[in-house]
Structure formats: structure tokens, C-alpha cells
mmCIF file of C-alpha atoms in Angstrom:
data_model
loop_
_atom_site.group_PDB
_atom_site.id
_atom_site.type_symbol
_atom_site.label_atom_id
_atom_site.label_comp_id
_atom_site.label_asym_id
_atom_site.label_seq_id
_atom_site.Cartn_x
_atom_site.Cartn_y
_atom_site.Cartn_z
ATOM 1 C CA UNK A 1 178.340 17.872 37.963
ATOM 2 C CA UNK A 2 177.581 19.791 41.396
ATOM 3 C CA UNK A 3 173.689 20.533 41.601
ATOM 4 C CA UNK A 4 173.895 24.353 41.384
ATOM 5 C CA UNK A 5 175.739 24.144 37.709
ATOM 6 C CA UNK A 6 172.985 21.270 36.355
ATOM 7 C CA UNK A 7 169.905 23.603 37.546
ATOM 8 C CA UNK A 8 172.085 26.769 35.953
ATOM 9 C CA UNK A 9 172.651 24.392 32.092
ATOM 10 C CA UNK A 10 169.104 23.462 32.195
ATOM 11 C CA UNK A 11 167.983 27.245 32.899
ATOM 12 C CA UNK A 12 170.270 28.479 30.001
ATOM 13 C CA UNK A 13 169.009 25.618 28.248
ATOM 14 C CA UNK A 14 165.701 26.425 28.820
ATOM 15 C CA UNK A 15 166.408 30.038 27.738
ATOM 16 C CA UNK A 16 167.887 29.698 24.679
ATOM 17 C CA UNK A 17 165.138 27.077 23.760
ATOM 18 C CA UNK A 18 162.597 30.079 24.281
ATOM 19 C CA UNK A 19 164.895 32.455 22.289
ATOM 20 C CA UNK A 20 165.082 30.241 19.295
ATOM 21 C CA UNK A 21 160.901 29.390 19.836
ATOM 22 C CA UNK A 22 160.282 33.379 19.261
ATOM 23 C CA UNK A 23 162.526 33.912 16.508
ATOM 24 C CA UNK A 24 161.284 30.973 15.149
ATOM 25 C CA UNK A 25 157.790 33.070 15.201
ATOM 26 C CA UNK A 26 158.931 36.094 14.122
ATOM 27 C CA UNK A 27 160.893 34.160 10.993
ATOM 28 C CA UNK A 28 157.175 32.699 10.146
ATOM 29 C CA UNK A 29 156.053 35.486 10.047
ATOM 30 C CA UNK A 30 157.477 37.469 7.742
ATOM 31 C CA UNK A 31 156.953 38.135 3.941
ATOM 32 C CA UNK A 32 158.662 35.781 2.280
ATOM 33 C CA UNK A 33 161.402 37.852 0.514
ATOM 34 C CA UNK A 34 162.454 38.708 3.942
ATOM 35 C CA UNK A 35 163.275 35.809 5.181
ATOM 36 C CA UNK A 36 166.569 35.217 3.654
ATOM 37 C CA UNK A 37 167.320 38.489 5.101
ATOM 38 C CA UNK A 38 167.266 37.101 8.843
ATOM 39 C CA UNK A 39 171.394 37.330 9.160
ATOM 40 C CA UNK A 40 173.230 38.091 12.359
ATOM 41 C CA UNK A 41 172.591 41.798 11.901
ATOM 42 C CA UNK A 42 169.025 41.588 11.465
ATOM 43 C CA UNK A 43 168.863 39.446 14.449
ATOM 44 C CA UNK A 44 170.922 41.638 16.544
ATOM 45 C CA UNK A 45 168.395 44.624 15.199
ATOM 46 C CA UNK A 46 165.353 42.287 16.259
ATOM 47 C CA UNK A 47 166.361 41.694 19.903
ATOM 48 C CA UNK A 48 167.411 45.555 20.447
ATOM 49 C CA UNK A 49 163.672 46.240 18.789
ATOM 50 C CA UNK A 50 162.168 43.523 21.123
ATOM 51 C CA UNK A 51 164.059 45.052 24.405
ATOM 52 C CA UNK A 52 162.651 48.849 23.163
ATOM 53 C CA UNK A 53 158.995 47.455 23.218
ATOM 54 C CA UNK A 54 158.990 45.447 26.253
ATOM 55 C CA UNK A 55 161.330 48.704 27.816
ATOM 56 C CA UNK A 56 158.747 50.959 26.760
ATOM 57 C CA UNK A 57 156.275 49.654 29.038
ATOM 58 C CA UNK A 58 157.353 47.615 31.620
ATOM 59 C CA UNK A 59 154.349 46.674 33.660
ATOM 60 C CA UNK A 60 152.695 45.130 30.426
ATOM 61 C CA UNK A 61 153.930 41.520 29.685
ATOM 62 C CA UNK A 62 153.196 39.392 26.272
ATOM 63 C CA UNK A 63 154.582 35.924 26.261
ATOM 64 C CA UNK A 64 158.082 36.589 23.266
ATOM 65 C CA UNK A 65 156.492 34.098 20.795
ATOM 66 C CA UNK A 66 153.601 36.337 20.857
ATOM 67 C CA UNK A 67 155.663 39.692 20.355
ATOM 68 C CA UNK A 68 158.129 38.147 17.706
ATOM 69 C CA UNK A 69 155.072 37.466 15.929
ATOM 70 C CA UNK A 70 153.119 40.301 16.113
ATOM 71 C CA UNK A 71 156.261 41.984 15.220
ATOM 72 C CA UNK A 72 157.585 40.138 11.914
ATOM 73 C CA UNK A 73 153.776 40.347 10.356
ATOM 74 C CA UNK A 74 153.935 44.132 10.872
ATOM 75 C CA UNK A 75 156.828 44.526 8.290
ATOM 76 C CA UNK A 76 156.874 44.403 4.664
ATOM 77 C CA UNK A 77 159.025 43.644 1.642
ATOM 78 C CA UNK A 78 161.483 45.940 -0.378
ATOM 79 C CA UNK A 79 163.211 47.545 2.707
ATOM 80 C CA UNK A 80 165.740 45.932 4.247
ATOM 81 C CA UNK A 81 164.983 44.248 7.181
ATOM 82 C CA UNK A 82 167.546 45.835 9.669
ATOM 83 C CA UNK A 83 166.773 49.094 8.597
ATOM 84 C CA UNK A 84 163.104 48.203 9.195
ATOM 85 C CA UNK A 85 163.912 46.852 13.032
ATOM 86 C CA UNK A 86 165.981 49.841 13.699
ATOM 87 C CA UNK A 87 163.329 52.432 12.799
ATOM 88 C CA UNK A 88 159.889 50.816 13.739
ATOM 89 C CA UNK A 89 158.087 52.391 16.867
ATOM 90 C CA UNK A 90 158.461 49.382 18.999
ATOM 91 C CA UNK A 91 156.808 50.807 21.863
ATOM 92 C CA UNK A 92 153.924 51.499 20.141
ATOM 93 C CA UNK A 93 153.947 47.885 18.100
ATOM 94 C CA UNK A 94 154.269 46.068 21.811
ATOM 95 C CA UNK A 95 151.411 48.026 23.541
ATOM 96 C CA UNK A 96 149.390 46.954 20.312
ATOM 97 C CA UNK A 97 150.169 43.735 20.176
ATOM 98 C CA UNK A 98 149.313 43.378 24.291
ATOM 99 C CA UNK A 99 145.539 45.550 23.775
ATOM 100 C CA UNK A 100 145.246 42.987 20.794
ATOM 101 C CA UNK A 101 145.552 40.352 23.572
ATOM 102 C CA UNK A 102 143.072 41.337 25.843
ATOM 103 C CA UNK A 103 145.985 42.321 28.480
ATOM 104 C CA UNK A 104 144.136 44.470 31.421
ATOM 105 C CA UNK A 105 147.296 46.507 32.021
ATOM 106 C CA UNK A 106 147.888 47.295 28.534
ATOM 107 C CA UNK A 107 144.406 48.311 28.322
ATOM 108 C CA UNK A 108 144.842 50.504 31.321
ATOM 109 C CA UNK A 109 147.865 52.246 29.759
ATOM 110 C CA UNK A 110 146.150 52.653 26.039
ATOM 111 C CA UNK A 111 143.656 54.377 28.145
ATOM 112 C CA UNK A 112 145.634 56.451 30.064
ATOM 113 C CA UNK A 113 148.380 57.424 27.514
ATOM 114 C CA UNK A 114 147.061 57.166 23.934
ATOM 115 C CA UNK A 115 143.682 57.938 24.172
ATOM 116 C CA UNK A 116 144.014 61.741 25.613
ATOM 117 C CA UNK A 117 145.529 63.160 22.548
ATOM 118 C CA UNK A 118 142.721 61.593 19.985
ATOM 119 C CA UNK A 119 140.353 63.092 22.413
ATOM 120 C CA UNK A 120 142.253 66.674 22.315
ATOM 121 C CA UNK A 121 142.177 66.321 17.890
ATOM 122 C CA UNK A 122 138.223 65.728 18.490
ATOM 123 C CA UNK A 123 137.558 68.640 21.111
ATOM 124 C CA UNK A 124 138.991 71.342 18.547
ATOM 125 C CA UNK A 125 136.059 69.884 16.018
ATOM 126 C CA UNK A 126 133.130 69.038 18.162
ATOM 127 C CA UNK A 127 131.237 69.122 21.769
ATOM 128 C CA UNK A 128 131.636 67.157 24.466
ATOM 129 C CA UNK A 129 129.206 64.976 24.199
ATOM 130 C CA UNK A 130 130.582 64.113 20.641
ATOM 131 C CA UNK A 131 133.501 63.353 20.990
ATOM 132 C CA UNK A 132 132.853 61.077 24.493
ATOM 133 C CA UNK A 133 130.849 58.999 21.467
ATOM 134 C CA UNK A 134 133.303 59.382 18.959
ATOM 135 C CA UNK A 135 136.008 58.194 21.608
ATOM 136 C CA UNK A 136 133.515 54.934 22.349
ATOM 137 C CA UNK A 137 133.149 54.156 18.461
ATOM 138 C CA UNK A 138 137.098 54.454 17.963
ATOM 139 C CA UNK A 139 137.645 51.903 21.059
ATOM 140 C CA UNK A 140 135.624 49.601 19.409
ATOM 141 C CA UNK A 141 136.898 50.265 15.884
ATOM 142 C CA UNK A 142 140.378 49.317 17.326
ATOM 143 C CA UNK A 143 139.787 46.773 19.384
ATOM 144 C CA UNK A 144 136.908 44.182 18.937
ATOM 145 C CA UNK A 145 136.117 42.165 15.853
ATOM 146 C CA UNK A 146 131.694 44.193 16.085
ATOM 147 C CA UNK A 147 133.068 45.457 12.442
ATOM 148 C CA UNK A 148 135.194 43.739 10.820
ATOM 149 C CA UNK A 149 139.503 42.708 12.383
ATOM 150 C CA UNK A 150 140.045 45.166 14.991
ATOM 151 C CA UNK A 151 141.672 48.305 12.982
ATOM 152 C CA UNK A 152 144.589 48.206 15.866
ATOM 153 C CA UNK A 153 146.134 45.166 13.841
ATOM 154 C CA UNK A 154 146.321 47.454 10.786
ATOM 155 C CA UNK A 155 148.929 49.231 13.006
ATOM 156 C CA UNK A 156 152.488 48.803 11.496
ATOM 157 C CA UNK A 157 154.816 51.018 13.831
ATOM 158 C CA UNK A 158 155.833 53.400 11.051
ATOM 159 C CA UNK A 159 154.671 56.225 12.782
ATOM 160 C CA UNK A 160 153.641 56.891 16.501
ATOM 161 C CA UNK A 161 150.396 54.105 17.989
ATOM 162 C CA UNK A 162 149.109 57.950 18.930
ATOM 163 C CA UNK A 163 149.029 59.532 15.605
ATOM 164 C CA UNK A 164 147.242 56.226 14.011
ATOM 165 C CA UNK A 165 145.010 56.302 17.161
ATOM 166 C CA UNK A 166 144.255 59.801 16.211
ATOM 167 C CA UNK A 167 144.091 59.386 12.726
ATOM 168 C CA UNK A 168 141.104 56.523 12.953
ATOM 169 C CA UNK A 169 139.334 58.644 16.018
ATOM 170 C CA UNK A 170 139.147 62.053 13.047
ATOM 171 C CA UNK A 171 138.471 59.818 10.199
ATOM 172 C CA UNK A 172 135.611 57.507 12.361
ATOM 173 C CA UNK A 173 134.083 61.952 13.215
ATOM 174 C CA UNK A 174 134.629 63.131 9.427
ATOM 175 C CA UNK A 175 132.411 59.924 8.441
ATOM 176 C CA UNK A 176 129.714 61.372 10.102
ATOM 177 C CA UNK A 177 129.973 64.769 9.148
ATOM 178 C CA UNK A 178 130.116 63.306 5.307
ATOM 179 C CA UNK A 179 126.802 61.278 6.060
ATOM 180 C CA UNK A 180 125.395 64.819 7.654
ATOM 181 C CA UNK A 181 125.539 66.944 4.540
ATOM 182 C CA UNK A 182 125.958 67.040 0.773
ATOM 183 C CA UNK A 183 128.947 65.211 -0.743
ATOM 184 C CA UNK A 184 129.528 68.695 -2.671
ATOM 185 C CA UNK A 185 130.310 70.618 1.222
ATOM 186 C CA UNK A 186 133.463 68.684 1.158
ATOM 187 C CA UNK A 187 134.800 70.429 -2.138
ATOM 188 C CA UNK A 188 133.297 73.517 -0.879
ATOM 189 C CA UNK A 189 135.304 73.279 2.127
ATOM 190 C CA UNK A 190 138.940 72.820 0.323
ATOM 191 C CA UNK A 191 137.562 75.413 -2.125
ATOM 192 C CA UNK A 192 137.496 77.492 1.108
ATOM 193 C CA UNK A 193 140.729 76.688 2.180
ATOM 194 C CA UNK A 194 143.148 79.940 2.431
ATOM 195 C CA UNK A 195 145.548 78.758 -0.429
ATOM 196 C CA UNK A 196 142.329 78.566 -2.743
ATOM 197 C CA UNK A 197 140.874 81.681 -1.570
ATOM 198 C CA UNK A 198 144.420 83.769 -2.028
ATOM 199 C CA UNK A 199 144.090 82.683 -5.497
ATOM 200 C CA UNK A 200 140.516 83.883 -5.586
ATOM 201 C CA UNK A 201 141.044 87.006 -4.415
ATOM 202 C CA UNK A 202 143.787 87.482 -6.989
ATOM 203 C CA UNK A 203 141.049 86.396 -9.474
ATOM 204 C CA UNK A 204 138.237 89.146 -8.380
ATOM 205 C CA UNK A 205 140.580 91.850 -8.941
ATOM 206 C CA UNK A 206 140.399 90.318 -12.635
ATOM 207 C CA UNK A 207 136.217 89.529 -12.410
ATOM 208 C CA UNK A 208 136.658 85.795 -12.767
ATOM 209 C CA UNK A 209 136.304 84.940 -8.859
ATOM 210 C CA UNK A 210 133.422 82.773 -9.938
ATOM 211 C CA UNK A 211 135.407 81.289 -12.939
ATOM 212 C CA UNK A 212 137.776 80.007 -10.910
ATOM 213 C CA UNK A 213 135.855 78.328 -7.959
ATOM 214 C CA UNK A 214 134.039 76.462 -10.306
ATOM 215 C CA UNK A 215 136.790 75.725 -12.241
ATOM 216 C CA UNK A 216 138.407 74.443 -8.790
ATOM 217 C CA UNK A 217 135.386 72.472 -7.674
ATOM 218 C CA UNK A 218 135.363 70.792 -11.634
ATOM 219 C CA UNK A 219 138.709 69.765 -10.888
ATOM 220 C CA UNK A 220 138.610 68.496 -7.653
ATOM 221 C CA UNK A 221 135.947 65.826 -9.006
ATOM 222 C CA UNK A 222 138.062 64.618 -11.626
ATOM 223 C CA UNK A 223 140.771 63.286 -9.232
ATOM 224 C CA UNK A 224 140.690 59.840 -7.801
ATOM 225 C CA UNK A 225 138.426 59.104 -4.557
ATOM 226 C CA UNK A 226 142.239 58.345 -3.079
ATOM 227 C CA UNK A 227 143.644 61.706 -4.412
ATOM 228 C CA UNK A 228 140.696 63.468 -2.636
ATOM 229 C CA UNK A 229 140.894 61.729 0.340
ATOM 230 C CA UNK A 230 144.179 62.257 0.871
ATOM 231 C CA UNK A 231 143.904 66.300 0.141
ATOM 232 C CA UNK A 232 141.113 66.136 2.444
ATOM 233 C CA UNK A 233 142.639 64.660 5.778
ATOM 234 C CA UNK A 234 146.008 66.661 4.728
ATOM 235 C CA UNK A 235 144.311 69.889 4.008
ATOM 236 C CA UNK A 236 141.156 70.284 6.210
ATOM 237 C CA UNK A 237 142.112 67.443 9.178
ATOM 238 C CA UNK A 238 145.655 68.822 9.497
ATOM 239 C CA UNK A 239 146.930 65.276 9.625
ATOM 240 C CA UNK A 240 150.640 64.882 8.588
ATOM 241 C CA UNK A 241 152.284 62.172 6.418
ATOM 242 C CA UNK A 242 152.917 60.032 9.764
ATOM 243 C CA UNK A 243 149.515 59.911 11.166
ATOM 244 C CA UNK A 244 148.167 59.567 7.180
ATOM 245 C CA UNK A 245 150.453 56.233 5.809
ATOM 246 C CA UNK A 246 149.230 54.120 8.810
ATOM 247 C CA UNK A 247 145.843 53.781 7.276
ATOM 248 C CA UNK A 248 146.937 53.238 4.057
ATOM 249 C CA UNK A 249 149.866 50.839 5.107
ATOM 250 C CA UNK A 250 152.351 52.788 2.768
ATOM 251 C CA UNK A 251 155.851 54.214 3.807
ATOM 252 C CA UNK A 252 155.527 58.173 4.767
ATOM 253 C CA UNK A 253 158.209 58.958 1.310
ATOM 254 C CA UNK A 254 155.095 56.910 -0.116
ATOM 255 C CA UNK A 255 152.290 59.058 1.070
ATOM 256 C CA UNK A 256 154.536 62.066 0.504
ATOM 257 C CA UNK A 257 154.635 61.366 -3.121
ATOM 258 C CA UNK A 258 150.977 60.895 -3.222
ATOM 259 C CA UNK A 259 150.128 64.192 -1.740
ATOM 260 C CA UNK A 260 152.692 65.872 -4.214
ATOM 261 C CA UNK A 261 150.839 64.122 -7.284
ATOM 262 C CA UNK A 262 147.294 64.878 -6.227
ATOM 263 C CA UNK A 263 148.447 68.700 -5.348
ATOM 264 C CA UNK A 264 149.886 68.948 -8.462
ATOM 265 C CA UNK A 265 147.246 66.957 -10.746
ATOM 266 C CA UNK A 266 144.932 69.613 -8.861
ATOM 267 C CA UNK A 267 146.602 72.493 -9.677
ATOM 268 C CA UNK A 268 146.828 71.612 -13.432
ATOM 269 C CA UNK A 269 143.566 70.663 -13.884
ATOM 270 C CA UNK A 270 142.318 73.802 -12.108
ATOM 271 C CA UNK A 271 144.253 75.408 -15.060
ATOM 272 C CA UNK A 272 142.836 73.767 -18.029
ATOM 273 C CA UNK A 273 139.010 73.928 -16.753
ATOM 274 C CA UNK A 274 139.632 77.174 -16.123
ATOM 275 C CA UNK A 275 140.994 77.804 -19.619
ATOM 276 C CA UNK A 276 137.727 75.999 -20.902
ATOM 277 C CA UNK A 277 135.945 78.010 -19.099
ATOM 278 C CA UNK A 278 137.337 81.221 -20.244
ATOM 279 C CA UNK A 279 138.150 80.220 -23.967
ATOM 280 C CA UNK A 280 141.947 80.535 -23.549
ATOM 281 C CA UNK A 281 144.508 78.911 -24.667
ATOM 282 C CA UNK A 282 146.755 77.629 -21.033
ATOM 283 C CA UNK A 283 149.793 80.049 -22.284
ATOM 284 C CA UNK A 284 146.905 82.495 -22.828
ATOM 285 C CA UNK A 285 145.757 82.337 -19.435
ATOM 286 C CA UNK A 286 149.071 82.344 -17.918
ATOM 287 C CA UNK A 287 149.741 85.858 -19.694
ATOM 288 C CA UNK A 288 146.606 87.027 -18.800
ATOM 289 C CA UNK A 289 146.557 86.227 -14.946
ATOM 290 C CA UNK A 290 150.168 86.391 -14.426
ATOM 291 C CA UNK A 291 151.306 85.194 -11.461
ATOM 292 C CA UNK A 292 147.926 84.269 -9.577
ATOM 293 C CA UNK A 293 147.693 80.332 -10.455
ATOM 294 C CA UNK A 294 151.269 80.176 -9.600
ATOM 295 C CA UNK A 295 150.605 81.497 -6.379
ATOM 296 C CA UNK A 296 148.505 78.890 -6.196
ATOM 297 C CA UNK A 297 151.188 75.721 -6.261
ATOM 298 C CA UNK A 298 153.687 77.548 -4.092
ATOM 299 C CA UNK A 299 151.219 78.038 -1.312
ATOM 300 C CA UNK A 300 149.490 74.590 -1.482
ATOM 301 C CA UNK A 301 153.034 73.193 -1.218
ATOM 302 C CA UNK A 302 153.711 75.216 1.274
ATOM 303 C CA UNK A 303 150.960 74.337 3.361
ATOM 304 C CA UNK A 304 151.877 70.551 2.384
ATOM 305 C CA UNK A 305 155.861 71.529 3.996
ATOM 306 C CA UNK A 306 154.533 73.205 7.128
ATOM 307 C CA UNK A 307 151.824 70.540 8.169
ATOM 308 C CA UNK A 308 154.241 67.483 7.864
ATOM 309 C CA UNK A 309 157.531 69.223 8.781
ATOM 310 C CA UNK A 310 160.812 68.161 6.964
ATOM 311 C CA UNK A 311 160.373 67.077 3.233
ATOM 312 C CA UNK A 312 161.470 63.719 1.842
ATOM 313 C CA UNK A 313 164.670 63.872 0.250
ATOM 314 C CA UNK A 314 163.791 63.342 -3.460
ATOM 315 C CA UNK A 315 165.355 59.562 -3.477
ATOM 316 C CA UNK A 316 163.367 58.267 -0.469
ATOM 317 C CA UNK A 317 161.356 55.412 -1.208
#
């Protein structure tokens, strides 16, 4: 065999041995019920995924064993794996996976790309000098091990690395504004919101203004500490389902579901302490107030529509 052909057999060969030594990785790395899943398809779905994160930033490089990894622990049972490839935000999973790694360029382009836009959510609810500490914190929150794994590995790809980068830089600021006042400002400040306050001023016309906030605020402390969260970094953060189901690691149709429930199991609950509160039967009080609590479900679902764009189609899981 002529020289030029053995040196091109032992390339390929040296090729394919590193393309079966990633997906190798990536297979060992996924959930279990996935695995039996790994069929031509879902391997032609992984390479176009791996060629869409290494294409989405070129001057970063991660050695493919690493990527395949990082990539198969990021995905999750009860979706089909295909569909999961297809969809992912590679870009976003490889420039994670590279920070993860200490890379200096992919450092350089978290810094220059990402970062901005969690410092833009920040400026519209502090100063300066806040949110330069804020910004700090969130670095280190994301990338070193000072508390706890880095919350960058928590980063699944089912939304854009900006909007989770976002979501932990608000969440690490409303933390601090918690610690910085009563517990009870919080409720105040969803009581405030203008879908509330709508209903309120439907209420005053009828004298029970103050019925209802504190028939509101009883309600709101009934739900679940998830249920408020979630109503909280909807509602007052302006967050939308994709920033939100990063840091819960649940689908968006997930979160969306979520948001419905709590909405709803707030609206209903608002109803019956305010029917305590008045002595009325819940038909009672519908007669009575006519269309003023409904108002109240149409515009918090409304508000729920606008901030995260399409809905779900009802069979989404």
C-alpha cells in the first residue's frame, strides 16, 4: 500500500476511533431509559446538535468527549431523544460546557455576549453600583464551586444560556431585596399589581376595597412557597416561561401548567376568603359583584399570555 493511502487509513482510523470515544460519552451519559433510544436517527440528530454548538462559536474549542458528555447529562427522560437533540439550544449548551471548563476564550465570549443583557434586566431595578455587585455575585454563582456546584451546570439548553443567565442575575437581586424588608412587602407588591388593583377599583365602587385586599393577601399565603414563587418572578420580574423552567429544570408546557394552576388556585381562593369575609355564600357573591372577580382571571391570564408570548397547545407535555 503506497505511503500516502496508509497515513490517509490510519487518519480515518484515527477519526472514527474519536467519533465512537464521544458517543461512547454521550451514551454514558444519559438517563437510562434513553439509552435504548440511541438509533441511527438519534445519532444523526446528535452530530447535527454537536456541529450547531461547536458552529455557534467557533473560536471556543472543547475536546468532543467532553461536549458529548456535557451534552447527554443535560437531557432527561420521557421525551424522545431526537426530538430532544433537534430542539436543545446547542449554542448555548457548548459555551456552557467550555466556561464550565475554565476555557479563557469562552470566558471572554460569556463576557462579552451573555452578560450585557442580565446587566440591562438589573439596570431597570437598581443603580449602578448595584448591579456592578449583583453582576460579580452572579459570575460566581455560575461559575465557581464558593457556594455550592456552579449554577451554570444546572443549565439544560431548553431555553436561551441568556435568559437562564438573566434569570439567576434577578433572582440572586430579588434575594436581597426579600432579606431588606418584611416578607409581607412581597404580597403587598402582587396585591399592587394592575390586574389586582382593576379588581379593586371595581370593589370600591361597592365599599369592599379593603375586603378584598385582604382577602387577596389571605390567599396568597395559602398557596405553596413554589406557587408564590413562581407568581412572583412571572408577575413582578416579568420573566417568561423560558427564562423561568431553567431553574426549576422542568419543560416550559411544564412551567406553563404551573403558572395556570397557581393563577387559578389564586383566583379561587381570593373568592372564598372573600366570601368568609363578607358572609356570602360564593354564588352569593358572584350575584352581588357581578362581573368584577371575573375580571379578575381574564386579566391575570392575560398578563400570563402577553409576558410569555404564544400559549402551549393544551396537549404539550
Amino acid at each position: 500500500m503506497p505511503g500516502g493511502r496508509e497515513e490517509d487509513v490510519c487518519n480515518n482510523g484515527a477519526v472514527i476511533g474519536k467519533k465512537r470515544i464521544a458517543r461512547d460519552a454521550f451514551e454514558a451519559c444519559l438517563p437510562e431509559p434513553l439509552r435504548g433510544e440511541l438509533d441511527a436517527q438519534a445519532e444523526a440528530a446528535l452530530e447535527r446538535a454537536a456541529a450547531r454548538g461547536r458552529e455557534a462559536w467557533p473560536s471556543v474549542q472543547i475536546e468532543d468527549e467532553v461536549w458529548f458528555g456535557h451534552l447527554g447529562r443535560r437531557l432527561r427522560e420521557g421525551e424522545p431523544l431526537a426530538a430532544q437533540l433537534a430542539s436543545i439550544d446547542a449554542g448555548g449548551l457548548y459555551l456552557a460546557a467550555a466556561c464550565l471548563r475554565g476555557v479563557p476564550q469562552a470566558l471572554e465570549a460569556f463576557e462579552r455576549e451573555v452578560l450585557p443583557s442580565a446587566r440591562r434586566a438589573l439596570s431597570t431595578r437598581a443603580g449602578a453600583e448595584v448591579v456592578d455587585e449583583m453582576l460579580q455575585r452572579t459570575r460566581t454563582r455560575l461559575l465557581t464551586e464558593l457556594h455550592g456546584p456552579p449554577k451554570l451546570a444546572l443549565y439544560a439548553g431548553r431555553g436561551p444560556l441568556g435568559g437562564f443567565v438573566r434569570t439567576v442575575a434577578v433572582h440572586l437581586l430579588a434575594n436581597d431585596e426579600a432579606a431588606a424588608k418584611p416578607v409581607e412587602d412581597d404580597d403587598d407588591a402582587l396585591a399592587a399589581l394592575p390586574e389586582a388593583a382593576d379588581v379593586e377599583a371595581g370593589l370600591c365602587r361597592l365599599d369592599q376595597q379593603q375586603h378584598f385586599r385582604a382577602a387577596f393577601r389571605e390567599a396568597l399565603a395559602t398557596l405553596s412557597s413554589r406557587d408564590r414563587a413562581l407568581l412572583r418572578l412571572s408577575l413582578l420580574d416579568g420573566l417568561s416561561i423560558d427564562d423561568i423552567a431553567p431553574m426549576y429544570g422542568a419543560h416550559r408546557a411544564t412551567v406553563a401548567r404551573w403558572l395556570g394552576a397557581a393563577r387559578d388556585l389564586l383566583a379561587t381562593r381570593t373568592r372564598q376568603a372573600l366570601a368568609s369575609r363578607l358572609r356570602l355564600r360564593p354564588d352569593d357573591l358572584e350575584s352581588l359583584l357581578g362581573g368584577v372577580l371575573s375580571r379578575f382571571d381574564l386579566s391575570l391570564s392575560r398578563f400570563l399570555r402577553e409576558s410569555h408570548g404564544e400559549g402551549v397547545p393544551p396537549d404539550a407535555t
